[in-house]
Amino acid sequence: MKYLFKLFSIIIIIITSNSYSFAAEKVEYIKTEWSFKGLFGKFDRASLQRGYQVYTEVCASCHSMKYLSYRNLAEPGGPEFSEAQAKAIAASFEVTDGPNSDGEMFTRPGKLSDKFVMPYDNVKAAQAANGGAYPPDMSVLVKARGGGVDYIYSLLQGYEEAPSNVSLDDGVYYNKYMYGNKIRMAAPLSDGLVEYGDGTNATVEQMSKDVTTFLMWSAEPHLEARHQMGFKAIVYLIILTVLVYFSMKKIWSRIESEV
Amino acid sequence: MSDHDYKPKSKVGQWFNDRLPLLTLANHLTDYPTPKNLNYWWTFGGILTFCLITQIVTGLTLAMHYIAHADMAFESVEHIMRDVNYGWLIRYIHANGASMFFLAVYIHIFRSLFYGSYKSPREIIWILGIIIYLLMMAAAFMGYVLPWGQMSFWGATVITNLFSAIPLVGEGIVTWLWGGYSVDNPTLTRFFTLHYLIPFLILGLVVLHIWALHVPGNNNPVGIDIKKPSKDTVPFHPYIVIKDGFALLMFMIVFAFFVFYAPNILGHADNYIEANPMVTPAHIVPEWYLLPFYAILRSVPDKLLGVVAMLSAILILAVLPWLDTSKIRSAVFRPLYKQFYWILVADVLILGYVGAMPAEGLYLLIARVATAYYFLHFLVILPILGFKEKTLPVPLSITEPILGGSPNLATARNKESKIE
């Protein structure tokens, strides 16, 4: 038994230390407390709703979120807008549908079942509008970046004057957390850019945190269910392991041998 | 295999068993005499069977929702993660299950290396195991391609391109593998087909692996031949079943931790970016379990020789029973081999580490030294060691040293408990 514990701990250390070494960036990210981390981690509902507001008022003008539907906004474990609210949000978007019986495409207000409307029709259109750079789809963005939420959170606050030895082309900005420090996105947030309905002060830091929380949820919409089930599953397994351990001891006591 | 005299109790049972001796098989499996001194390193065979079944069951379920098309694969995986009931659970079990499978198989292989389980009369078990391991790598590699992320696409490009190192026909073979002039939809669909097929081949080989095991019976930590059945053995059921079950549960706790609390830690972030043939990732790295071989591949400056070195590193294991000239199986009684064994373990871990690093500077140098040592271990050290090494006295039976036979045997037993 002892060996098994030792073995597992060694293996976990090796694997985790190994996979951390994949992350090439050596910058220290800005640290903050995330409510969704840890054994019982849950999303901060209010933060998710504010994060959606930041996304839809700021990010969504360039970044798509094509794997999300408006119905997700009302589902448990997410921002949990009421169904009426989610319907109203969906209806505020124009969705192209069709063809109708005349063979024509038409626009109608969005429904809960619609995917998030994309700011551009396709990648080429997005590039054309953004000086050749493609604003990445944000659905799984947090999982697609080595530093995860800490990276996104830091990046949003990482804009500063370029050091004198760095020359920037037109439409390129300096960000100390970006890989290579050059980014094609202008600083998207500024204090008071959005007006939060719940009266929270919309500082850059606050908006960064809210929108990053929202992005974490959009990448892992079942995170809360996963944490809850994980805790139950592991407790169950531990209890079962203890029971089986004593059964094993009992069975092996019939013979003169150690187990 | 002393159970040919087994007779079912009921008339119906006898009638059936005379025609298809399934009950004899079941009886053999439950009564199968197993050395009673097997330690927990021996539980990984059962754990691996669990891993294989888990991968097959979750894989079948995923295949019901996955779409093997270059334009839809990535989206269908997101569909599984978001909209399929418990799709996130099934996919995370499958993705982390591959890592758990390799974790278990490496422990299983290194247990074999330590206790000399590959030696006569168990060479066929060992070689079947190596074939299973090769198929596992193929299945895992192709499985990693299916989500059609950036690392899927570029990993597939790098690995399939290795075949272009073959003189004359290399380029043709690569085109044939791709089903076109680059990794694209035809590559994805054939990888999906093969990824679906290979686990069942593995399952068949596992049956042979266990069958071949049941002919000579298990090796054991002392590494001596034992009489079966005897005081040295216990019936497989319930003794080994409960012990394997206990170890499996411990393993499942680790497994569950990854699935529920760190499901993406073993993967690469770039694989959540949809495949894009126009953008190459900064570092293309395979999954962690292939890193030692990746390091060997990159440590050789010539492409063809690199591929040869990588393949030899695996295939050399198949001839291991004949490279190891020592008559003594267990490292417990081989003081020198034991040290070289741990050096090899360290060597492989170092190879894994440098495999994840860029192939330049100090990392490249370390990779080259570690690669050279890997081959040195198998081709030079092992054959010579068998002749030069002074081994410790080996007990005559498992029970004897425990009951305190001769003083020599007691020392042997003490030595053994120390290493465990």
XYZ file of C-alpha atoms in Angstrom:
679
model
C 0.000 0.000 0.000
C 2.739 2.361 1.000
C 4.453 1.798 -2.326
C 1.264 2.476 -4.190
C 0.862 5.856 -2.511
C 4.470 6.657 -3.203
C 4.128 5.551 -6.773
C 1.034 7.610 -7.449
C 2.463 10.733 -5.890
C 5.710 10.398 -7.833
C 3.843 9.859 -11.068
C 1.558 12.834 -10.503
C 4.499 15.071 -9.724
C 6.318 13.926 -12.841
C 3.327 14.356 -15.100
C 2.223 17.712 -13.804
C 5.711 19.180 -13.703
C 6.237 17.841 -17.210
C 3.108 19.386 -18.633
C 3.780 22.714 -16.983
C 7.029 22.805 -18.864
C 5.056 22.943 -22.131
C 4.095 26.519 -21.400
C 6.821 28.472 -23.111
C 5.892 31.887 -21.745
C 7.814 32.805 -18.649
C 5.914 35.992 -17.766
C 4.295 36.210 -14.352
C 0.589 36.703 -14.824
C -1.458 39.015 -12.649
C -2.890 36.931 -9.826
C -6.492 37.082 -8.765
C -8.943 34.834 -6.930
C -11.165 32.780 -9.216
C -14.345 31.508 -7.630
C -14.518 28.570 -10.056
C -11.199 27.043 -9.031
C -10.890 24.330 -6.426
C -12.839 21.300 -5.347
C -16.175 23.098 -5.037
C -15.438 25.924 -7.462
C -18.538 27.676 -8.793
C -19.036 30.625 -11.048
C -19.930 33.963 -9.551
C -23.365 34.409 -11.156
C -23.321 38.217 -11.039
C -19.825 38.287 -12.492
C -20.944 36.003 -15.350
C -23.850 38.316 -16.149
C -21.585 41.368 -16.086
C -19.062 39.415 -18.146
C -21.704 38.724 -20.752
C -22.465 42.430 -20.852
C -18.786 43.239 -21.467
C -18.595 40.545 -24.119
C -21.672 41.634 -25.979
C -21.004 45.396 -25.734
C -17.245 45.300 -26.353
C -15.733 42.024 -27.563
C -18.605 40.913 -29.776
C -18.026 43.694 -32.258
C -15.018 41.717 -33.516
C -14.950 38.317 -31.755
C -17.463 35.613 -32.575
C -18.635 32.941 -30.142
C -20.012 30.455 -32.577
C -20.460 27.414 -30.345
C -22.792 29.162 -27.901
C -26.542 29.536 -28.229
C -28.738 32.128 -26.523
C -30.457 29.319 -24.623
C -27.119 28.640 -22.854
C -27.467 31.987 -21.103
C -30.469 30.678 -19.174
C -29.120 27.202 -18.453
C -28.075 26.114 -14.949
C -24.398 26.562 -14.170
C -24.086 29.604 -16.431
C -25.017 33.286 -16.087
C -28.542 31.970 -15.353
C -30.451 34.841 -16.860
C -34.166 34.182 -16.547
C -35.716 32.614 -19.612
C -37.519 35.874 -20.344
C -34.241 37.782 -20.149
C -32.482 35.272 -22.421
C -35.369 35.508 -24.897
C -35.115 39.288 -24.861
C -31.341 39.090 -25.423
C -31.843 36.697 -28.341
C -34.580 38.863 -29.826
C -32.274 41.887 -29.810
C -30.197 40.223 -32.546
C -31.079 39.959 -36.214
C -30.684 36.384 -37.449
C -30.546 35.438 -41.105
C -32.827 32.475 -41.747
C -34.238 30.754 -44.751
C -34.713 30.062 -47.485
C -38.446 30.637 -47.147
C -41.070 29.160 -49.474
C -40.136 31.738 -52.112
C -36.524 30.647 -51.931
C -35.482 33.920 -50.307
C -33.273 34.388 -47.242
C -34.817 36.670 -44.652
C -33.938 38.163 -41.295
C -35.915 37.700 -38.121
C -35.332 38.386 -34.416
C -33.165 35.758 -32.706
C -34.625 32.843 -30.728
C -33.214 30.895 -27.776
C -32.155 28.067 -30.082
C -30.042 30.345 -32.294
C -26.280 30.358 -32.066
C -24.656 33.649 -31.058
C -24.746 35.931 -34.091
C -21.270 36.378 -35.532
C -19.851 39.847 -36.159
C -18.494 38.838 -39.573
C -19.792 36.420 -42.168
C -16.529 34.546 -42.444
C -12.842 34.583 -41.548
C -11.885 36.563 -44.664
C -14.403 39.280 -43.863
C -13.090 39.424 -40.295
C -9.526 39.751 -41.524
C -10.450 42.406 -44.068
C -12.058 44.487 -41.336
C -9.161 44.085 -38.907
C -6.089 44.841 -40.966
C -5.414 41.198 -41.825
C -5.604 39.876 -38.263
C -8.358 37.407 -37.414
C -10.021 38.064 -34.049
C -10.192 34.477 -32.750
C -13.500 32.869 -31.893
C -13.955 33.176 -28.140
C -16.005 30.041 -27.394
C -13.042 28.003 -26.122
C -10.426 30.751 -26.062
C -9.539 30.235 -22.403
C -8.683 26.583 -23.041
C -6.776 27.431 -26.208
C -4.199 29.564 -24.405
C -1.407 28.120 -22.284
C -1.957 30.448 -19.337
C -5.748 29.999 -19.368
C -7.807 32.518 -17.412
C -4.761 34.146 -15.811
C -3.344 34.858 -19.243
C -6.546 36.420 -20.604
C -7.064 38.414 -17.415
C -3.506 39.736 -17.542
C -3.554 40.412 -21.270
C -6.596 42.632 -20.964
C -4.686 44.756 -18.441
C -1.275 44.370 -20.038
C -1.323 47.300 -22.456
C 1.396 49.841 -21.896
C 3.704 52.212 -23.725
C 6.179 50.290 -25.853
C 9.756 50.450 -24.551
C 11.898 52.779 -26.650
C 13.777 49.890 -28.278
C 10.579 48.349 -29.664
C 9.173 49.850 -32.843
C 5.544 49.184 -33.620
C 3.876 49.240 -37.012
C 0.559 50.949 -37.561
C -2.265 48.995 -35.945
C 0.077 47.040 -33.691
C 0.087 47.571 -29.940
C 2.402 46.702 -27.121
C 1.194 44.230 -24.499
C 3.552 42.797 -21.952
C 1.674 39.495 -21.651
C 1.256 38.813 -25.369
C 3.587 36.270 -26.917
C 6.230 38.439 -28.603
C 4.625 41.523 -26.937
C 2.984 42.679 -30.175
C -0.754 42.500 -30.519
C -3.088 43.618 -33.282
C -5.937 44.354 -30.898
C -6.066 47.859 -29.460
C -6.643 48.016 -25.712
C -10.309 46.974 -25.649
C -11.203 48.186 -22.157
C -11.102 51.563 -20.465
C -12.562 52.615 -17.124
C -16.305 53.193 -17.341
C -16.594 51.738 -20.828
C -19.731 49.834 -19.908
C -22.353 50.775 -17.380
C -23.096 47.835 -15.111
C -26.758 47.439 -14.201
C -25.932 46.299 -10.665
C -23.958 49.431 -9.893
C -20.552 47.737 -9.831
C -17.791 50.178 -10.671
C -16.655 49.297 -14.207
C -12.903 49.567 -13.805
C -10.626 47.870 -16.332
C -9.677 45.369 -13.651
C -13.312 44.611 -12.808
C -14.342 44.248 -16.452
C -11.317 42.042 -17.147
C -12.262 39.762 -14.313
C -15.925 39.605 -15.305
C -15.323 38.935 -18.966
C -12.648 36.338 -18.202
C -15.069 34.562 -15.880
C -17.607 34.642 -18.683
C -15.050 33.195 -21.104
C -14.223 30.403 -18.655
C -17.880 29.503 -18.527
C -18.240 29.654 -22.300
C -15.281 27.268 -22.660
C -16.478 24.937 -19.892
C -20.245 25.372 -19.582
C -20.511 22.221 -17.440
C -17.709 23.133 -15.035
C -19.995 23.338 -12.006
C -21.633 20.003 -12.766
C -18.162 18.521 -13.245
C -16.909 19.747 -9.892
C -20.030 18.566 -8.088
C -19.965 15.136 -9.684
C -16.205 14.869 -9.182
C -16.482 15.402 -5.473
C -19.214 12.786 -5.156
C -17.361 10.327 -7.367
C -14.109 10.655 -5.452
C -15.772 10.400 -2.030
C -17.614 7.314 -3.276
C -14.397 5.793 -4.585
C -12.538 6.482 -1.342
C -15.255 4.845 0.759
C -15.372 1.860 -1.566
C -11.577 1.613 -1.515
C -11.532 1.519 2.276
C -14.230 -1.182 2.345
C -12.420 -3.257 -0.250
C -9.171 -2.787 1.653
C -10.640 -4.327 4.799
C -12.317 -7.110 2.817
C -8.975 -7.834 1.252
C -7.246 -7.944 4.644
C -9.913 -10.313 5.891
C -9.678 -12.634 2.917
C -5.887 -12.689 2.954
C -5.839 -13.404 6.684
C -6.889 -16.953 5.801
C -3.400 -17.620 4.498
C 0.011 -16.901 5.897
C 0.961 -14.114 3.589
C 1.218 -10.379 3.646
C -0.898 -8.334 1.333
C -3.499 -25.958 -16.425
C -4.511 -28.795 -14.204
C -8.252 -28.378 -14.456
C -9.112 -30.649 -17.374
C -10.844 -32.890 -14.876
C -13.367 -30.146 -14.026
C -16.961 -31.348 -14.226
C -19.942 -29.015 -13.833
C -22.372 -30.096 -11.136
C -25.626 -29.752 -13.041
C -26.731 -31.987 -15.935
C -27.373 -28.957 -18.131
C -23.959 -27.595 -17.253
C -22.321 -30.872 -18.233
C -24.267 -31.061 -21.474
C -23.240 -27.510 -22.379
C -19.666 -27.886 -21.204
C -19.135 -31.050 -23.267
C -20.068 -29.053 -26.338
C -18.425 -25.724 -25.459
C -16.148 -25.860 -22.413
C -16.842 -22.306 -21.274
C -17.429 -23.515 -17.732
C -14.050 -25.235 -17.749
C -12.556 -21.919 -18.842
C -14.362 -20.056 -16.060
C -13.172 -22.664 -13.600
C -9.625 -22.333 -14.855
C -9.751 -18.553 -14.509
C -11.058 -18.631 -10.948
C -8.797 -21.434 -9.725
C -5.731 -20.256 -11.640
C -2.851 -20.740 -9.177
C -1.103 -17.400 -8.657
C 2.097 -16.823 -6.678
C 1.057 -15.475 -3.319
C 3.927 -13.023 -3.028
C 2.867 -10.825 -5.958
C 3.231 -7.191 -4.929
C 1.181 -4.204 -6.093
C 3.287 -3.743 -9.208
C 1.521 -6.867 -10.431
C -1.911 -5.280 -10.250
C -1.379 -3.200 -13.357
C -2.338 -6.037 -15.701
C -5.868 -5.895 -14.347
C -5.783 -2.098 -14.359
C -4.797 -2.134 -18.024
C -7.704 -4.406 -18.878
C -9.967 -1.891 -17.163
C -8.357 0.939 -19.165
C -8.907 -0.883 -22.455
C -12.561 -1.602 -21.711
C -13.097 1.996 -20.557
C -11.565 3.354 -23.759
C -13.684 1.050 -25.909
C -16.952 1.872 -24.144
C -16.391 5.642 -24.017
C -14.987 5.556 -27.548
C -18.074 3.827 -28.924
C -20.266 6.432 -27.250
C -18.196 9.297 -28.610
C -18.288 7.800 -32.099
C -22.078 8.077 -32.027
C -21.772 11.867 -31.840
C -18.481 12.604 -33.529
C -18.310 13.594 -37.203
C -15.140 12.572 -39.026
C -15.003 15.457 -41.460
C -12.347 18.157 -41.673
C -15.003 20.893 -41.636
C -17.107 19.453 -38.846
C -14.848 17.412 -36.541
C -13.861 20.301 -34.275
C -17.435 21.519 -34.060
C -18.766 18.032 -33.353
C -16.350 17.708 -30.434
C -17.669 21.005 -29.052
C -21.176 19.659 -29.619
C -20.238 16.638 -27.491
C -18.768 18.904 -24.802
C -21.792 21.210 -24.675
C -24.980 19.557 -25.823
C -24.654 15.783 -25.550
C -25.864 14.583 -22.145
C -22.733 14.011 -20.057
C -20.735 14.329 -23.274
C -18.101 16.323 -21.388
C -17.742 13.424 -18.953
C -17.441 10.791 -21.656
C -14.927 12.819 -23.640
C -12.801 13.717 -20.622
C -12.754 10.076 -19.511
C -11.693 9.034 -23.005
C -9.019 11.728 -23.403
C -7.568 11.290 -19.922
C -8.130 7.547 -20.176
C -5.490 7.437 -22.898
C -2.983 9.031 -20.529
C -3.996 6.715 -17.699
C -3.649 3.757 -20.069
C -0.080 4.747 -20.905
C 0.753 5.517 -17.297
C -0.346 1.981 -16.402
C 1.383 0.366 -19.355
C 4.699 2.046 -18.517
C 4.483 0.798 -14.943
C 3.569 -2.652 -16.287
C 6.547 -2.666 -18.666
C 9.006 -1.406 -16.069
C 7.725 -3.989 -13.587
C 8.542 -6.608 -16.200
C 12.012 -5.139 -16.657
C 12.702 -5.138 -12.933
C 11.567 -8.664 -12.198
C 12.770 -10.206 -15.469
C 9.272 -11.291 -16.471
C 10.294 -11.286 -20.145
C 12.725 -14.157 -19.688
C 12.206 -17.788 -20.623
C 9.598 -19.238 -20.655
C 7.648 -15.954 -21.001
C 9.143 -14.496 -24.210
C 5.906 -14.792 -26.188
C 3.913 -12.967 -23.508
C 6.496 -10.207 -23.641
C 6.540 -9.935 -27.441
C 2.743 -9.868 -27.577
C 2.954 -7.092 -25.012
C 5.321 -5.087 -27.204
C 2.948 -5.465 -30.161
C 0.074 -4.275 -27.967
C 2.191 -1.319 -26.900
C 2.954 -0.425 -30.536
C -0.734 -0.628 -31.425
C -1.567 1.513 -28.406
C 0.780 4.193 -29.660
C -0.795 4.051 -33.114
C -4.300 4.232 -31.649
C -3.401 7.085 -29.316
C -1.707 9.070 -32.056
C -4.651 8.708 -34.419
C -7.098 9.454 -31.620
C -5.289 12.697 -30.906
C -5.808 13.704 -34.543
C -9.594 13.289 -34.434
C -10.566 16.535 -32.604
C -8.902 18.304 -35.534
C -7.235 20.975 -33.453
C -3.940 22.620 -34.295
C -1.853 20.001 -32.498
C -3.919 17.229 -34.114
C -3.241 18.567 -37.555
C 0.430 19.396 -37.115
C 1.187 16.299 -35.090
C -0.311 14.233 -37.899
C 1.732 16.187 -40.433
C 4.997 15.678 -38.571
C 4.503 11.983 -37.833
C 3.219 10.969 -41.268
C 6.076 12.947 -42.828
C 8.498 10.606 -41.065
C 7.679 8.021 -43.708
C 9.113 10.324 -46.362
C 12.517 9.437 -44.895
C 12.279 6.026 -46.542
C 14.545 6.130 -49.617
C 12.957 6.123 -53.110
C 9.363 5.292 -52.163
C 9.077 7.581 -49.118
C 7.258 10.464 -50.776
C 4.853 8.084 -52.481
C 4.073 6.355 -49.214
C 3.296 9.666 -47.525
C 0.907 10.690 -50.307
C -0.708 7.279 -50.031
C -1.073 7.615 -46.235
C -2.589 11.074 -46.556
C -4.897 10.159 -49.408
C -3.808 13.416 -51.019
C -0.996 15.922 -51.048
C -1.391 17.116 -47.481
C -3.102 16.056 -44.275
C -6.753 16.673 -45.059
C -10.201 15.154 -44.955
C -9.177 11.761 -46.413
C -6.477 11.506 -43.747
C -8.991 12.270 -41.025
C -11.530 9.686 -42.171
C -8.959 6.918 -42.485
C -7.462 7.769 -39.104
C -10.937 7.573 -37.616
C -11.502 4.170 -39.215
C -8.187 2.851 -37.934
C -8.659 4.423 -34.524
C -11.918 2.492 -34.306
C -10.335 -0.764 -35.485
C -7.131 -0.886 -33.435
C -8.685 -1.231 -29.959
C -10.354 -4.442 -31.077
C -7.050 -5.749 -32.406
C -5.566 -4.871 -29.032
C -8.423 -6.700 -27.324
C -7.648 -9.837 -29.342
C -3.955 -9.559 -28.527
C -4.782 -9.082 -24.858
C -6.638 -12.400 -24.932
C -3.530 -14.035 -26.430
C -1.322 -12.195 -23.927
C -3.336 -13.610 -21.020
C -3.553 -17.046 -22.628
C 0.221 -17.103 -23.046
C 0.525 -15.975 -19.428
C -1.616 -18.824 -18.191
C 0.664 -21.464 -19.716
C 3.764 -20.887 -17.551
C 1.859 -18.861 -14.932
C 2.880 -15.548 -13.372
C 6.430 -14.605 -12.654
C 6.844 -13.284 -9.102
C 9.033 -10.861 -7.146
C 11.486 -13.608 -6.217
C 11.629 -14.612 -9.873
C 11.879 -18.351 -9.279
C 9.847 -21.152 -10.851
C 7.251 -22.408 -8.440
C 5.162 -25.547 -8.255
C 1.512 -24.975 -9.125
C -0.668 -25.369 -7.237
C 1.317 -25.458 -4.006
C 1.903 -23.661 -0.738
C 3.424 -20.882 -2.836
C 0.238 -20.153 -4.738
C -3.242 -18.878 -4.059
C -6.282 -19.315 -6.301
C -6.891 -16.259 -8.478
C -10.325 -15.863 -6.989
C -10.819 -14.424 -4.422
C -7.266 -13.537 -3.418
C -5.962 -11.832 -6.528
C -9.352 -10.544 -7.640
C -9.822 -8.557 -4.431
C -6.234 -7.325 -4.444
C -6.462 -6.221 -8.083
C -9.810 -4.649 -7.274
C -8.320 -2.674 -4.415
C -5.431 -1.426 -6.558
C -7.841 -0.606 -9.382
C -9.910 1.559 -7.042
C -6.807 3.470 -5.970
C -5.988 3.967 -9.620
C -9.521 5.154 -10.331
C -9.209 7.835 -7.652
C -6.216 9.286 -9.502
C -8.082 8.867 -12.793
C -11.138 10.659 -11.385
C -8.994 13.493 -10.106
C -7.750 14.177 -13.624
C -11.166 13.785 -15.250
C -13.026 16.045 -12.822
C -10.445 18.542 -11.645
C -7.669 18.769 -14.233
C -9.161 17.401 -17.451
C -6.998 19.465 -19.782
C -3.712 19.488 -17.921
C -2.312 16.552 -19.896
C -3.374 17.972 -23.256
C -1.992 20.882 -25.201
C -3.826 24.222 -25.280
C -3.271 24.547 -29.039
C -5.620 21.635 -29.621
C -8.519 23.896 -28.685
C -7.697 25.976 -31.768
C -9.291 24.531 -34.869
C -6.819 23.031 -37.348
C -5.414 25.628 -39.705
C -3.045 24.471 -42.463
C -1.825 28.063 -42.936
C -0.579 28.571 -39.349
C 2.094 26.375 -37.780
C 2.187 26.264 -33.945
C 5.362 27.585 -32.288
C 6.219 24.181 -30.828
C 4.801 20.940 -32.118
C 4.886 18.408 -29.308
C 3.259 14.986 -29.084
C 1.330 13.746 -26.070
C 3.491 13.174 -22.989
C 3.597 9.401 -23.372
C 5.353 9.609 -26.733
C 7.921 12.206 -25.655
C 10.868 9.842 -24.941
C 10.657 8.489 -28.471
C 10.195 11.966 -29.892
C 13.416 12.969 -28.115
C 15.239 10.006 -29.671
C 13.877 10.923 -33.100
C 15.091 14.508 -32.855
C 18.449 13.666 -31.317
C 19.671 12.178 -34.588
C 20.590 14.856 -37.166
C 19.656 12.676 -40.152
C 15.933 12.222 -40.801
C 16.080 8.602 -41.949
C 18.473 7.579 -39.176
C 16.311 9.424 -36.668
C 13.285 7.397 -37.708
C 15.362 4.224 -37.598
C 16.613 5.105 -34.112
C 13.098 5.807 -32.871
C 11.709 2.545 -34.236
C 14.708 0.580 -32.966
C 14.188 2.019 -29.506
C 10.848 0.228 -29.396
C 11.702 -2.866 -31.412
C 14.828 -3.509 -29.371
C 12.469 -4.407 -26.549
C 11.121 -7.313 -28.591
C 14.539 -9.028 -28.563
C 15.188 -8.169 -24.937
C 14.729 -11.791 -23.767
C 17.823 -12.679 -25.804
C 19.829 -9.547 -25.017
C 19.587 -10.165 -21.293
C 21.946 -13.072 -20.737
C 21.417 -13.445 -17.007
C 19.801 -16.658 -15.810
C 18.427 -14.883 -12.745
C 15.102 -13.177 -13.372
C 14.458 -10.855 -10.466
C 16.575 -7.737 -9.931
C 16.226 -8.482 -6.220
C 19.092 -10.936 -6.610
C 21.024 -8.897 -9.177
C 22.741 -6.048 -7.300
C 24.387 -4.540 -10.383
C 21.413 -4.886 -12.699
C 19.260 -3.198 -10.089
C 21.433 -0.081 -10.295
C 21.455 -0.074 -14.079
C 17.691 -0.555 -14.007
C 17.178 2.662 -12.058
C 19.603 4.489 -14.326
C 17.491 3.347 -17.278
C 14.330 4.603 -15.564
C 16.002 7.980 -15.020
C 17.273 7.946 -18.607
C 13.771 7.435 -20.017
C 12.340 10.181 -17.771
C 15.093 12.539 -18.938
C 14.302 11.648 -22.554
C 10.660 12.433 -21.865
C 11.599 15.788 -20.392
C 13.881 16.906 -23.227
C 11.290 15.608 -25.708
C 8.993 18.385 -24.492
C 11.707 21.010 -24.849
C 12.900 22.680 -28.044
C 15.566 20.569 -29.773
C 18.452 22.999 -29.387
C 21.476 23.768 -27.255
C 21.799 21.932 -23.983
C 18.512 20.056 -24.452
C 19.759 18.549 -27.689
C 23.021 17.517 -26.074
C 21.190 15.868 -23.164
C 18.853 14.125 -25.609
C 21.822 12.731 -27.523
C 23.584 11.432 -24.435
C 20.354 9.920 -23.095
C 19.597 8.303 -26.464
C 23.075 6.809 -26.638
C 22.728 5.498 -23.104
C 19.336 3.960 -23.887
C 20.850 1.804 -26.607
C 23.985 1.171 -24.578
C 21.839 -0.263 -21.798
C 20.175 -2.826 -24.020
C 22.944 -3.608 -26.491
C 26.040 -3.582 -24.286
C 25.313 -3.450 -20.571
C 22.627 -6.149 -20.425
C 24.487 -8.803 -22.469
C 27.743 -8.295 -20.549
C 26.073 -8.056 -17.159
C 24.712 -11.591 -17.468
C 28.254 -12.948 -17.543
C 30.021 -10.575 -15.167
C 27.493 -10.032 -12.407
C 27.768 -11.878 -9.087
C 24.170 -12.613 -8.196
C 22.822 -13.219 -4.710
C 21.673 -16.694 -3.641
C 18.126 -17.396 -4.768
C 15.616 -19.169 -2.493
C 14.150 -22.489 -3.561
C 10.557 -21.519 -2.966
C 8.495 -18.510 -1.979
C 7.412 -19.966 1.339
C 10.880 -21.025 2.389
C 12.471 -17.650 3.053
C 9.401 -16.510 4.938
C 9.509 -19.583 7.187
C 13.159 -18.797 7.759
C 15.042 -21.566 5.876
C 18.808 -21.151 5.696
C 20.527 -17.917 6.798
C 21.277 -17.115 3.150
C 17.634 -17.212 2.295
C 16.772 -14.925 5.151
C 19.199 -12.327 3.819
C 17.653 -12.678 0.422
C 14.249 -12.025 1.871
C 15.503 -8.991 3.758
C 17.048 -7.606 0.615
C 13.774 -8.065 -1.141
C 11.685 -6.283 1.435
C 14.101 -3.390 1.322
C 13.665 -2.756 -2.353
C 9.924 -2.947 -2.337
